[in-house]
Each structure stands twice: as C-alpha cells, then as structure tokens.
CSV table of C-alpha atoms in Angstrom, one decimal:
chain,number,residue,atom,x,y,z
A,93,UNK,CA,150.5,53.4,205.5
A,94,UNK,CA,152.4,50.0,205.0
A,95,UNK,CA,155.6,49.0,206.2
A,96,UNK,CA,157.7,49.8,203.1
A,97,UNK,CA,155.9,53.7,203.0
A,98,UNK,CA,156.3,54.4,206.8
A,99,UNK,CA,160.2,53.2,206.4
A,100,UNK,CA,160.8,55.4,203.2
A,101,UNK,CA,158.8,58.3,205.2
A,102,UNK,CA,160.7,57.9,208.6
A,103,UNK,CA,164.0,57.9,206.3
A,104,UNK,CA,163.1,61.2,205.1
A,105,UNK,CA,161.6,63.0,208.5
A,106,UNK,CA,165.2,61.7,209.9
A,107,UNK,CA,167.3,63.1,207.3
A,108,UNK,CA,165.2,67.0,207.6
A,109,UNK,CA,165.2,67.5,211.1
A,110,UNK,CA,169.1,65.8,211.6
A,111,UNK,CA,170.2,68.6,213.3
A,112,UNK,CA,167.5,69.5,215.4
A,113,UNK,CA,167.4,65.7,216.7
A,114,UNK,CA,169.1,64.3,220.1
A,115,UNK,CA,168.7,60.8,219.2
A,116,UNK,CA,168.3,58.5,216.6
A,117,UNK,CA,164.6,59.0,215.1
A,118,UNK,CA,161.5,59.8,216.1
A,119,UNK,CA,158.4,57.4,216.4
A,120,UNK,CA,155.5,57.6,214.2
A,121,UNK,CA,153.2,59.7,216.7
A,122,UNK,CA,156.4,62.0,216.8
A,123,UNK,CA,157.1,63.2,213.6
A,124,UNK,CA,157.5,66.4,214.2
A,125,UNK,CA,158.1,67.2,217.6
A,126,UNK,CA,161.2,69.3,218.7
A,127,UNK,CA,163.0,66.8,221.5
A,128,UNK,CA,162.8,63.2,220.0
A,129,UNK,CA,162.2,60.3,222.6
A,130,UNK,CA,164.8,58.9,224.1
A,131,UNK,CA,166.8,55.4,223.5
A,132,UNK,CA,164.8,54.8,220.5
A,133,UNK,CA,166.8,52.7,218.1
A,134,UNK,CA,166.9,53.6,213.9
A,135,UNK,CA,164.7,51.4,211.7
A,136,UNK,CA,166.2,49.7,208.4
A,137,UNK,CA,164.8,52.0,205.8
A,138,UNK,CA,163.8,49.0,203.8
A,139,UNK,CA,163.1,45.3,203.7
A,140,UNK,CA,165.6,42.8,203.2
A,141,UNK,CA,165.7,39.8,202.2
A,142,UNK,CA,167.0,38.5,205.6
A,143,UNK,CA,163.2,38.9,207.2
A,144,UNK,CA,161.6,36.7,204.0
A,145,UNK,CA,160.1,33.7,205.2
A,146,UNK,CA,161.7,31.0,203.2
A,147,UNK,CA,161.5,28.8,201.0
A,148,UNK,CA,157.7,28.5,200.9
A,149,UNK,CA,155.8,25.2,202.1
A,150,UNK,CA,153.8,24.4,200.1
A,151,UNK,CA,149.9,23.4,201.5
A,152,UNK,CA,148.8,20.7,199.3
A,153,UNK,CA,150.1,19.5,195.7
A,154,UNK,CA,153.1,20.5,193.4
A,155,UNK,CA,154.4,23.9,192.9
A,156,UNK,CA,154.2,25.0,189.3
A,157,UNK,CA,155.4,28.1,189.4
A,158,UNK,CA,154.6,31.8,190.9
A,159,UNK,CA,152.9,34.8,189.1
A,160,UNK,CA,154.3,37.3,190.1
A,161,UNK,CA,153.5,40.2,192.8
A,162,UNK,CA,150.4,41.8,194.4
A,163,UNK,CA,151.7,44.0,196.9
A,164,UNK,CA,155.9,44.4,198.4
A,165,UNK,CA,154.7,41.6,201.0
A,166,UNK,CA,152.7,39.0,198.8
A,167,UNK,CA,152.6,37.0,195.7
A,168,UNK,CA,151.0,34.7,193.8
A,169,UNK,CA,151.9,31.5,193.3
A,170,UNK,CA,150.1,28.3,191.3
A,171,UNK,CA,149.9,24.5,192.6
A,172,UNK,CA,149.0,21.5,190.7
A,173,UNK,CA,147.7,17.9,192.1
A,174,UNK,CA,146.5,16.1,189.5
A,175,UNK,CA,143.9,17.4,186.8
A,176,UNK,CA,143.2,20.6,189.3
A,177,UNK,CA,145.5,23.8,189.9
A,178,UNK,CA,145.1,26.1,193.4
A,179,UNK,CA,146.6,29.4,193.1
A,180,UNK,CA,147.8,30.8,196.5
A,181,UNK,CA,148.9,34.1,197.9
A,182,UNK,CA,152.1,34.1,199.7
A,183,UNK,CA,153.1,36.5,202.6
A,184,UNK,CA,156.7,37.0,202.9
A,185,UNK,CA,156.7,39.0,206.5
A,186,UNK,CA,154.7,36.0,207.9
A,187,UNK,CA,155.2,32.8,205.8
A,188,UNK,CA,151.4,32.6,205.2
A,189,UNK,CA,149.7,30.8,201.9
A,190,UNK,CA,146.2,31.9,201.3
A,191,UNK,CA,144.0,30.0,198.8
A,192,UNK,CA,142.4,32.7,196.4
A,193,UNK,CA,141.4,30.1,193.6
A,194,UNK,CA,141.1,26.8,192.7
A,195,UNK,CA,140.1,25.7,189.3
A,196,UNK,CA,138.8,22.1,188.4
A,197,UNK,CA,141.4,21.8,185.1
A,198,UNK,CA,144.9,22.8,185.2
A,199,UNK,CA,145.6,26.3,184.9
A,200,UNK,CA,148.0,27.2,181.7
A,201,UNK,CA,148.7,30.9,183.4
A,202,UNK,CA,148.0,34.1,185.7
A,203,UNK,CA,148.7,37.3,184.9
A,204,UNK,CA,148.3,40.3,187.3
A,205,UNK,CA,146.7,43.3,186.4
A,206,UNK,CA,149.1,46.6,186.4
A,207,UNK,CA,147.9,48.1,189.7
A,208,UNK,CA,147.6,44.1,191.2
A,209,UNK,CA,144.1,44.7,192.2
A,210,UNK,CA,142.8,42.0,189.4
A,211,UNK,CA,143.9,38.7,188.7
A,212,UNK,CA,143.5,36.7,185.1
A,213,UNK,CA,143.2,33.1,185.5
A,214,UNK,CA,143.6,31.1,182.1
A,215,UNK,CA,143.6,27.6,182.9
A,216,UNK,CA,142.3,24.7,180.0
A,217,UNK,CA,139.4,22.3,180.0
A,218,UNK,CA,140.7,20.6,176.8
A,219,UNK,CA,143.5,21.1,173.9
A,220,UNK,CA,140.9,23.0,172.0
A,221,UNK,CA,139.3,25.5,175.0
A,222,UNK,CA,140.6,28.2,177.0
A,223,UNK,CA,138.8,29.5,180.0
A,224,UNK,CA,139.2,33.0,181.1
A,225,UNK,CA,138.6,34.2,184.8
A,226,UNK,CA,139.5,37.5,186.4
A,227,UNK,CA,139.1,37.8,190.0
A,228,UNK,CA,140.2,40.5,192.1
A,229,UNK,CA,143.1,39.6,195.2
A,230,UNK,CA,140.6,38.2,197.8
A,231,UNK,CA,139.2,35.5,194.6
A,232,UNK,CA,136.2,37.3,194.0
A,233,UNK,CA,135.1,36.2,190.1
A,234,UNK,CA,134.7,39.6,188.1
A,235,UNK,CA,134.6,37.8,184.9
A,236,UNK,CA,134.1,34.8,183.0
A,237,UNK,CA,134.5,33.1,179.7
A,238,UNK,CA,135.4,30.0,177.7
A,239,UNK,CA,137.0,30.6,174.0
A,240,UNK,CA,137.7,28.2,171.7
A,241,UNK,CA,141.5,28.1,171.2
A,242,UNK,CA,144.6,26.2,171.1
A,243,UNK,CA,146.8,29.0,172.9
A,244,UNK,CA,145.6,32.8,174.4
A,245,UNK,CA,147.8,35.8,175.1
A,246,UNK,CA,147.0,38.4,177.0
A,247,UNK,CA,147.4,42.8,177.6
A,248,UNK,CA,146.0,44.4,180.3
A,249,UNK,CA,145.0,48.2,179.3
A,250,UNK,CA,147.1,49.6,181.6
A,251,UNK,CA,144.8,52.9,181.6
A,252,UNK,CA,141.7,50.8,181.7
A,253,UNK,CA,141.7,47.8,183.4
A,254,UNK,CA,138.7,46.8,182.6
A,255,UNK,CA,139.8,46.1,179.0
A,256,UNK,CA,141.8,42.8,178.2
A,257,UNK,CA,142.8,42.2,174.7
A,258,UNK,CA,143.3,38.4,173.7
A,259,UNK,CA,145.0,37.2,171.0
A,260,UNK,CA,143.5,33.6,169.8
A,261,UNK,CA,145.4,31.1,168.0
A,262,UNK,CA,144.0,28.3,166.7
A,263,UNK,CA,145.7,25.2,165.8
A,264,UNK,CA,147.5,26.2,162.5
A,265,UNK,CA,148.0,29.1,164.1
A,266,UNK,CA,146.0,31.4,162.5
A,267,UNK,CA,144.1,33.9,164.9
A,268,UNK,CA,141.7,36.2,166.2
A,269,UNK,CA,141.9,39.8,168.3
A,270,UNK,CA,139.2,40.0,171.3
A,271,UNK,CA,138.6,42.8,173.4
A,272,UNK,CA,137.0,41.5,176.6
A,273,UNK,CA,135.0,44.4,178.7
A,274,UNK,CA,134.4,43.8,182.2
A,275,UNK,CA,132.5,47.0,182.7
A,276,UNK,CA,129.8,45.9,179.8
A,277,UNK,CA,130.6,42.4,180.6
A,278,UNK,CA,131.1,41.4,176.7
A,279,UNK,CA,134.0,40.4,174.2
A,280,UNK,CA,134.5,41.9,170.9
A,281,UNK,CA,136.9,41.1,167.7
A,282,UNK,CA,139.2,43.6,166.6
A,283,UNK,CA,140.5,44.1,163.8
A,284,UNK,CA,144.5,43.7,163.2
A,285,UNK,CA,147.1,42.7,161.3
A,286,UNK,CA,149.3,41.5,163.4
A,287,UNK,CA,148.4,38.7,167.2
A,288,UNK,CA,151.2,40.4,169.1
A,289,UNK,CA,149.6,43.5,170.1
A,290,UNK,CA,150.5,46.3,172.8
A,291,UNK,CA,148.7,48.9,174.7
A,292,UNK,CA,150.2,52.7,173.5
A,293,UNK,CA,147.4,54.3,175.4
A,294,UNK,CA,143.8,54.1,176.6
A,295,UNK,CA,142.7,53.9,173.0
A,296,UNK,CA,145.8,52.9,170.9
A,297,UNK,CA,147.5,50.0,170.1
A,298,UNK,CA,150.6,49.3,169.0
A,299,UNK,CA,152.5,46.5,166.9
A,300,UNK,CA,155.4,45.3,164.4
A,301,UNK,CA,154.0,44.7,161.2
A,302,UNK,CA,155.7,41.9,160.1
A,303,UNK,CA,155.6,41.0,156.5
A,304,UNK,CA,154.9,37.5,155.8
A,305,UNK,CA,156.2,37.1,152.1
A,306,UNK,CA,159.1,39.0,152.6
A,307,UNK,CA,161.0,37.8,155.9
A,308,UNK,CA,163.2,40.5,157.4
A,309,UNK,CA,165.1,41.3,160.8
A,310,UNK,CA,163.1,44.7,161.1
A,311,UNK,CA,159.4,45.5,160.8
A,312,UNK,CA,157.8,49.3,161.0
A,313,UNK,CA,156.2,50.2,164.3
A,314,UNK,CA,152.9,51.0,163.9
A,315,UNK,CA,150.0,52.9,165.6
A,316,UNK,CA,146.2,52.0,165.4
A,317,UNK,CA,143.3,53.4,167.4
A,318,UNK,CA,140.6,51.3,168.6
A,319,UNK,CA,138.0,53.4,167.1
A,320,UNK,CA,138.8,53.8,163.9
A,321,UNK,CA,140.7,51.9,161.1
A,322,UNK,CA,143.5,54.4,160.3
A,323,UNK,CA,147.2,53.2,160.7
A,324,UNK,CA,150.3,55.5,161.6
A,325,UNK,CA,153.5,54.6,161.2
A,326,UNK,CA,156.2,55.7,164.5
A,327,UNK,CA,158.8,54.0,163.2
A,328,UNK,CA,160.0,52.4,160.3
A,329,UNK,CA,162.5,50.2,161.3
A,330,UNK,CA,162.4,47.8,164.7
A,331,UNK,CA,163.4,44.9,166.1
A,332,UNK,CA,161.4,44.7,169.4
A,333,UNK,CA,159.3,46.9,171.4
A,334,UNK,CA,157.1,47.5,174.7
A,335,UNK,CA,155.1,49.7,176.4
A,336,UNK,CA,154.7,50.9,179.8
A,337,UNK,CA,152.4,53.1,181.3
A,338,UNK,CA,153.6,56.7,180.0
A,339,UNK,CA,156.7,55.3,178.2
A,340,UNK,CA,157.4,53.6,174.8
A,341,UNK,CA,160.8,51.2,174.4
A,342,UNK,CA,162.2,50.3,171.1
A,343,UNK,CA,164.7,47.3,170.4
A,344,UNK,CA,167.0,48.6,167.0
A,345,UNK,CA,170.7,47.9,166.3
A,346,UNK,CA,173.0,50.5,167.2
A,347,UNK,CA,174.0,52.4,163.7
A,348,UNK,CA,177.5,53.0,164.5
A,349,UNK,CA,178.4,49.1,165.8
A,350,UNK,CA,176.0,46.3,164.4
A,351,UNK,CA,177.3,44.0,167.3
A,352,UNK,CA,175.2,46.0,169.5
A,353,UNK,CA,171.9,46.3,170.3
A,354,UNK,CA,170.1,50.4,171.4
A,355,UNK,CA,167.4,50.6,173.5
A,356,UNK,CA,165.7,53.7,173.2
A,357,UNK,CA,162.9,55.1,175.7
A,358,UNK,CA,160.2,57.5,174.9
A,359,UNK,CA,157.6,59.7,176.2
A,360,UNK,CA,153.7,60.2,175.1
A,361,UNK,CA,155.2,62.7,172.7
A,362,UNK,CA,157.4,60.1,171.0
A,363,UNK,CA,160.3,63.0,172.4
A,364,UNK,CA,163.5,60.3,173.4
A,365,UNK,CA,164.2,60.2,176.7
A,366,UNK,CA,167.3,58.1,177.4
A,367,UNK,CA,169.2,55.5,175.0
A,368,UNK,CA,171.8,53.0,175.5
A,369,UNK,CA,173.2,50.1,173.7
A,370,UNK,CA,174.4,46.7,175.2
A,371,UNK,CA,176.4,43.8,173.3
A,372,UNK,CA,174.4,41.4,170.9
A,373,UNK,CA,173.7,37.8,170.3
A,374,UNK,CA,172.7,36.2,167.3
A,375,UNK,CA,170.5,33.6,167.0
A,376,UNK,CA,169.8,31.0,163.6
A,377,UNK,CA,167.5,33.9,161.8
A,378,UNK,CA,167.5,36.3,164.5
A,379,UNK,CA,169.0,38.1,167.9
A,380,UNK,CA,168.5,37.1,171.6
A,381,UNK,CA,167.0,39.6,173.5
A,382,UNK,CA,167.6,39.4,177.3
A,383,UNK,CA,165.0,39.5,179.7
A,384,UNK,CA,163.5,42.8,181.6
A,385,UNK,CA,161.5,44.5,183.8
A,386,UNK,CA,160.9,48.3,184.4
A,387,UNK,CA,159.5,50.0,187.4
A,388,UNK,CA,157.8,52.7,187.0
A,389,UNK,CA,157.7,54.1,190.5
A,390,UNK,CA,161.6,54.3,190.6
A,391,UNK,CA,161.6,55.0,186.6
A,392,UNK,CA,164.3,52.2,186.7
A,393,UNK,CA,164.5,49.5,183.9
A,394,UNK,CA,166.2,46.3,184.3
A,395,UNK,CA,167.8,43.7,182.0
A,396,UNK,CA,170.7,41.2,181.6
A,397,UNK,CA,173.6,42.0,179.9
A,398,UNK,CA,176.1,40.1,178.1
A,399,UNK,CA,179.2,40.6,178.2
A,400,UNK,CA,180.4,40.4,174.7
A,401,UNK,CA,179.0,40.0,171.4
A,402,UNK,CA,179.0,36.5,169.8
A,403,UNK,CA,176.3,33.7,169.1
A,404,UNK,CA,174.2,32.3,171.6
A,405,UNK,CA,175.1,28.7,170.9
A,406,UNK,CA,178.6,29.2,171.3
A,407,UNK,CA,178.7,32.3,174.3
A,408,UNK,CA,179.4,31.3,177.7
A,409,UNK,CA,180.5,34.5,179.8
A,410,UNK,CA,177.0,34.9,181.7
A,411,UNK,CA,175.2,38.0,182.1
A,412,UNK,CA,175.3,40.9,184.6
A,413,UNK,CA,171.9,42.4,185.4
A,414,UNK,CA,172.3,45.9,184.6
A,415,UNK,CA,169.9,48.7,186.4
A,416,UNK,CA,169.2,51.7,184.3
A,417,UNK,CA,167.6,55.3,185.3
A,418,UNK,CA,165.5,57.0,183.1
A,419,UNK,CA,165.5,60.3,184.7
A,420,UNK,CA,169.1,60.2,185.5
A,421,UNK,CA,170.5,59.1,182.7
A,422,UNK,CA,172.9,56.5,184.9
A,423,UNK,CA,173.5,52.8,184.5
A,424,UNK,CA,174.4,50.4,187.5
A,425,UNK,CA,175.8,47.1,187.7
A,426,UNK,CA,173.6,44.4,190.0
A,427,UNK,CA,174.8,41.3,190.1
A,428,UNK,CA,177.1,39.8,187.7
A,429,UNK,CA,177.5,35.6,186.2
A,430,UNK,CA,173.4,35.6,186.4
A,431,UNK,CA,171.5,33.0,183.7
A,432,UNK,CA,169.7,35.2,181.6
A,433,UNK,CA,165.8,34.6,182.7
A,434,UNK,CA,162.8,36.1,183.2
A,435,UNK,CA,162.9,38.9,186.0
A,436,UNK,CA,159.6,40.5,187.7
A,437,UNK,CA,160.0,44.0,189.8
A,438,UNK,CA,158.1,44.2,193.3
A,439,UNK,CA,155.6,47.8,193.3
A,440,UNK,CA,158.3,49.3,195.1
A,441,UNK,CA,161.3,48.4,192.4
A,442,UNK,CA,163.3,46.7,195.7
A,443,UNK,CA,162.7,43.4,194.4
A,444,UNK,CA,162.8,41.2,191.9
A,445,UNK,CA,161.1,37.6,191.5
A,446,UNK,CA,163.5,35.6,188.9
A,447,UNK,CA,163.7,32.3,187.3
A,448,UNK,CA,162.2,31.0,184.4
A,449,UNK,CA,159.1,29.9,187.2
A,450,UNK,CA,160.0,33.1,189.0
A,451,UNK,CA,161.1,30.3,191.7
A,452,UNK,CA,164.1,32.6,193.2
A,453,UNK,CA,163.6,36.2,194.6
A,454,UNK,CA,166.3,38.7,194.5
A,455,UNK,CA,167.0,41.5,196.8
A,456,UNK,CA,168.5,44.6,195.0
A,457,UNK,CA,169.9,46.2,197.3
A,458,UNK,CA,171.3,43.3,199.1
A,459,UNK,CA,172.3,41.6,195.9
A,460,UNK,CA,171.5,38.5,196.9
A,461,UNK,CA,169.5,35.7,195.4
A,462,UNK,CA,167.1,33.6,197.6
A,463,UNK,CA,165.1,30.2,196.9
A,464,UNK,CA,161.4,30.6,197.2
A,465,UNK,CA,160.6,27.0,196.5
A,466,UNK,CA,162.8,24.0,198.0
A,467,UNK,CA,164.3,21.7,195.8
C-alpha cells in the first residue's frame, strides 16, 4: 500500500470508528482494535505540495521539458546536452533523478502509457526519420522501430496497451496509419480517412471526418472498427472530441447561445452523462479550445475557463481552471487569472503538472502553483 492509499484508508478507518475512539487515529497494525494507542498524532490525509522537493536539479545537461507522471511520487522528465537527450525519473518525496534512458539523437517526445507501466520514446536521427522505443519504468526496451517520417503522433489503446497507433506525416504532409503490436512485435497500415485518430474501444476508432473541398467549422463523428471496413456515424455535427477509458467527450456550440461552447460526456452506450457549456473564443477560421485533463479515478475533468466571450487576439481577462464532476453533476472553481496551458492530472487526480513544458506543478487542494525547474 503506498503512501497516498494508506492516508485515504486511515481517513476512512478514522471517520467509522469516531465514536468508539479515545484518541486521534489508530496506527496501521491497529486498524481495528477497540482502545486506540495513546498520544498518537493524526496524519494529513493527503500530500501537499509543502513536502515536494523543489525545484528539481538537474544531473547533467538542459532541461527540456517533463512528460508527465508515473506514479503520485514520480515523473518523467527529458534533458538535452548537445546532439543526445537523457530522460529521468523524478521522486518528489525524496528529490531523487533516476536515469531510465538515454538516446544518442535528441528525443522530439515521451508519452506514458495509460496505466504508466510503459514508456514511448520518439526521439529523431534526422529530418526525415523517426525512432520509436517503448520501455517500461525501470528502461527496459520492449520495442523498437525506425519509420521514415517528418513528424509521428501517437494513441495508446487504452484497453490494450500493447497496441500503438501512429499517424505518419511526411513532408507535404500527406500520411500513413500504423498499428504497432508489441505482443507480435510487428507494425501494420490501417486504413483511414482521417491522421487524427482516437481509441473508442479495444477495437474501435474514432475520428472527425473532415472534408477537404468543402471547409467547415463542424465535421461528423465517426466510428470504424479495426476489423472491418464499415463506418458509423455517432454524430453529425462536432467541433472537437476525446476519449477516455469508458467515456466519450464532444466539443459542439451551445444551441441556445453561439458564444458558448457545450461539452458533453458520454458512456459506452453513447447515453449523456453530464453537459455543460463555458464562454467561447474565436480564432481567424476557428475557436480556441482551452486545455484539459480528466481523471478517471475521481471521474473529475479539468479545463481553463474564460471568463467572457470575445476573440483571442483581443481577450485579456485570464482564465480560471474549472474542476468538473461527472458523477455529481457539480462544477468547482480552482484557481483563478491562470494562462491557459497544457495541464496533466497525477493517478490520484490531487495533482496537476502544468505549463506549456509541464515545468510548474499545481496542488489542488492547496491551490497553489509550484516551480519544478529553476529559472
């Protein structure tokens, strides 16, 4: 049991047996005796950002920027020094870096598998190659392979993570779907309209089918199973969408008030689950859509929220990063006068990394933002 579990556990052991207790809490050997020991002092229920050792010091060469997590006590961060890149994993309890990986050419990015068991390194021998590794959290190499490509993107099968699917653009931009298979240890090319793919399920994808000749704000959802050819449509008009594990999110613009944008959440079913709108910003041909996270284990999703409708160019009140409850159906104000930037939940949805190189940390329930990195 780690830290953060024994905490939650001890929280909820105290709370039970309340009235039968003479003192404070109970140690973990005692968790259900009768007569609790005596002058035993209660435990913080959770982490805070007060026992983070920071900023980080960095072992050798320039930080680039983190990763993102692999446990509530650790992540991942990348270091460059000249044509090589080290990535390290960072222990926030102790103020440790641990070298997992070091690559010979610079890495481009690594991106952590849902459950954080595997990591996948994509770092680039030359303009016109990309090299895949995936190692699991101790840098042990599960799988290897150089494509041809001017830029990769990457989903994890959240159900399977042995699958990867890559989207490969070449120079003009023009591109190929790969399925990489770690269990068989081979890549295969998928068939699809679209590069910007997402995992529905263990054998679905999902994606916006854009139309090229006709430019519009909206695009249909649709639904494709890796096994056959046969494409569904879930909905016909969307701005922007993602998937999580057992949920589906869509992007639209609120029907009643065009100034706003509705985010709606669904289950396996497609059944809606919980909706709400924020105010909009417009872009040149487009809208801005903030930055967010969602954690599953809490069922909490996280964005930035503007305060007002208006154009991005010209809007200057800042953003307040909004908490929202899927199984309550509640919103909560975080923080407030935040930068809109990329945000990255902790397992345990008390944390999030943030920054546009996830180079600050914020704790949620202290609201408070810390530096990882020193200037």
């Amino acid at each position: 049991m780690n830290r953060l579990k024994y905490r939650k556990y001890m929280l909820i052991i105290v709370f039970i047996f309340l009235p039968l207790l003479l003192s404070a809490c109970t140690s973990k050997e005692q968790a259900k005796p009768k007569i609790p020991a005596k002058n035993e002092k209660p435990k913080a229920s959770l982490l805070t950002g007060s026992e983070w050792k920071l900023p980080i010091s960095i072992p050798e060469g320039e930080f680039y920027k983190l990763s993102g997590w692999i446990s509530d006590e650790e992540v991942l961060y990348i270091t460059n020094l000249e044509q090589t890149s080290t990535v390290y994993r960072y222990q926030l309890l102790t103020g440790k870096s641990e070298l997992i990986y070091k690559s010979e050419c610079p890495i481009v990015n690594v991106q952590i598998s849902p459950s954080k068991k595997l990591i996948l390194i994509h770092s680039a021998p030359s303009s016109y190659e990309g090299l895949i590794t995936i190692i699991d959290a101790k840098g042990n190499e599960k799988y290897h392979e150089a494509i041809p490509s001017h830029d990769l993107v990457f989903e994890w099968n959240p159900n399977n993570e042995s699958q990867v699917l890559v989207s490969k653009f070449n120079e003009d931009w023009t591109f190929q779907i790969m399925l990489l298979d770690m269990k068989n240890s081979k890549s295969t090319v998928v068939s699809l309209p679209q590069p910007f793919v997402k995992w529905l399920d263990e054998k679905k994808l999902a994606f916006l089918n854009w139309d090229e000749d006709n430019p519009a704000l909206f695009a249909p959802l649709m639904v494709k199973g890796l096994d056959n050819e046969n494409e569904q449509t879930l909905f016909p008009k969307v701005f922007q969408f993602s998937t999580f594990r057992h949920l589906l999110m869509t992007i639209t613009v609120n029907d009643q008030d065009q100034t706003k944008a509705t985010y709606s959440f669904f289950d396996k079913q497609n059944k809606e689950i919980f909706t709400f709108s924020i105010p909009q910003l417009t872009k040149f041909s487009d809208w801005l859509v903030p930055f967010y996270d969602f954690n599953e284990q809490k069922g909490q999703f996280m964005t930035f929220k503007p305060l007002n409708s208006g154009e991005v160019d010209s809007y200057r009140g800042g953003f307040e990063l909004m908490a929202y409850y899927l199984k309550k159906g509640s919103s909560e104000r975080i923080m407030s006068g935040l930068e809109n930037e990329p945000i990255n939940f902790s397992p345990s949805g008390e944390a999030l990394l943030y920054g546009n190189r996830y180079e600050k940390i914020i704790d949620i329930k202290g609201r408070k933002i810390y530096k990882l990195i020193k200037e």
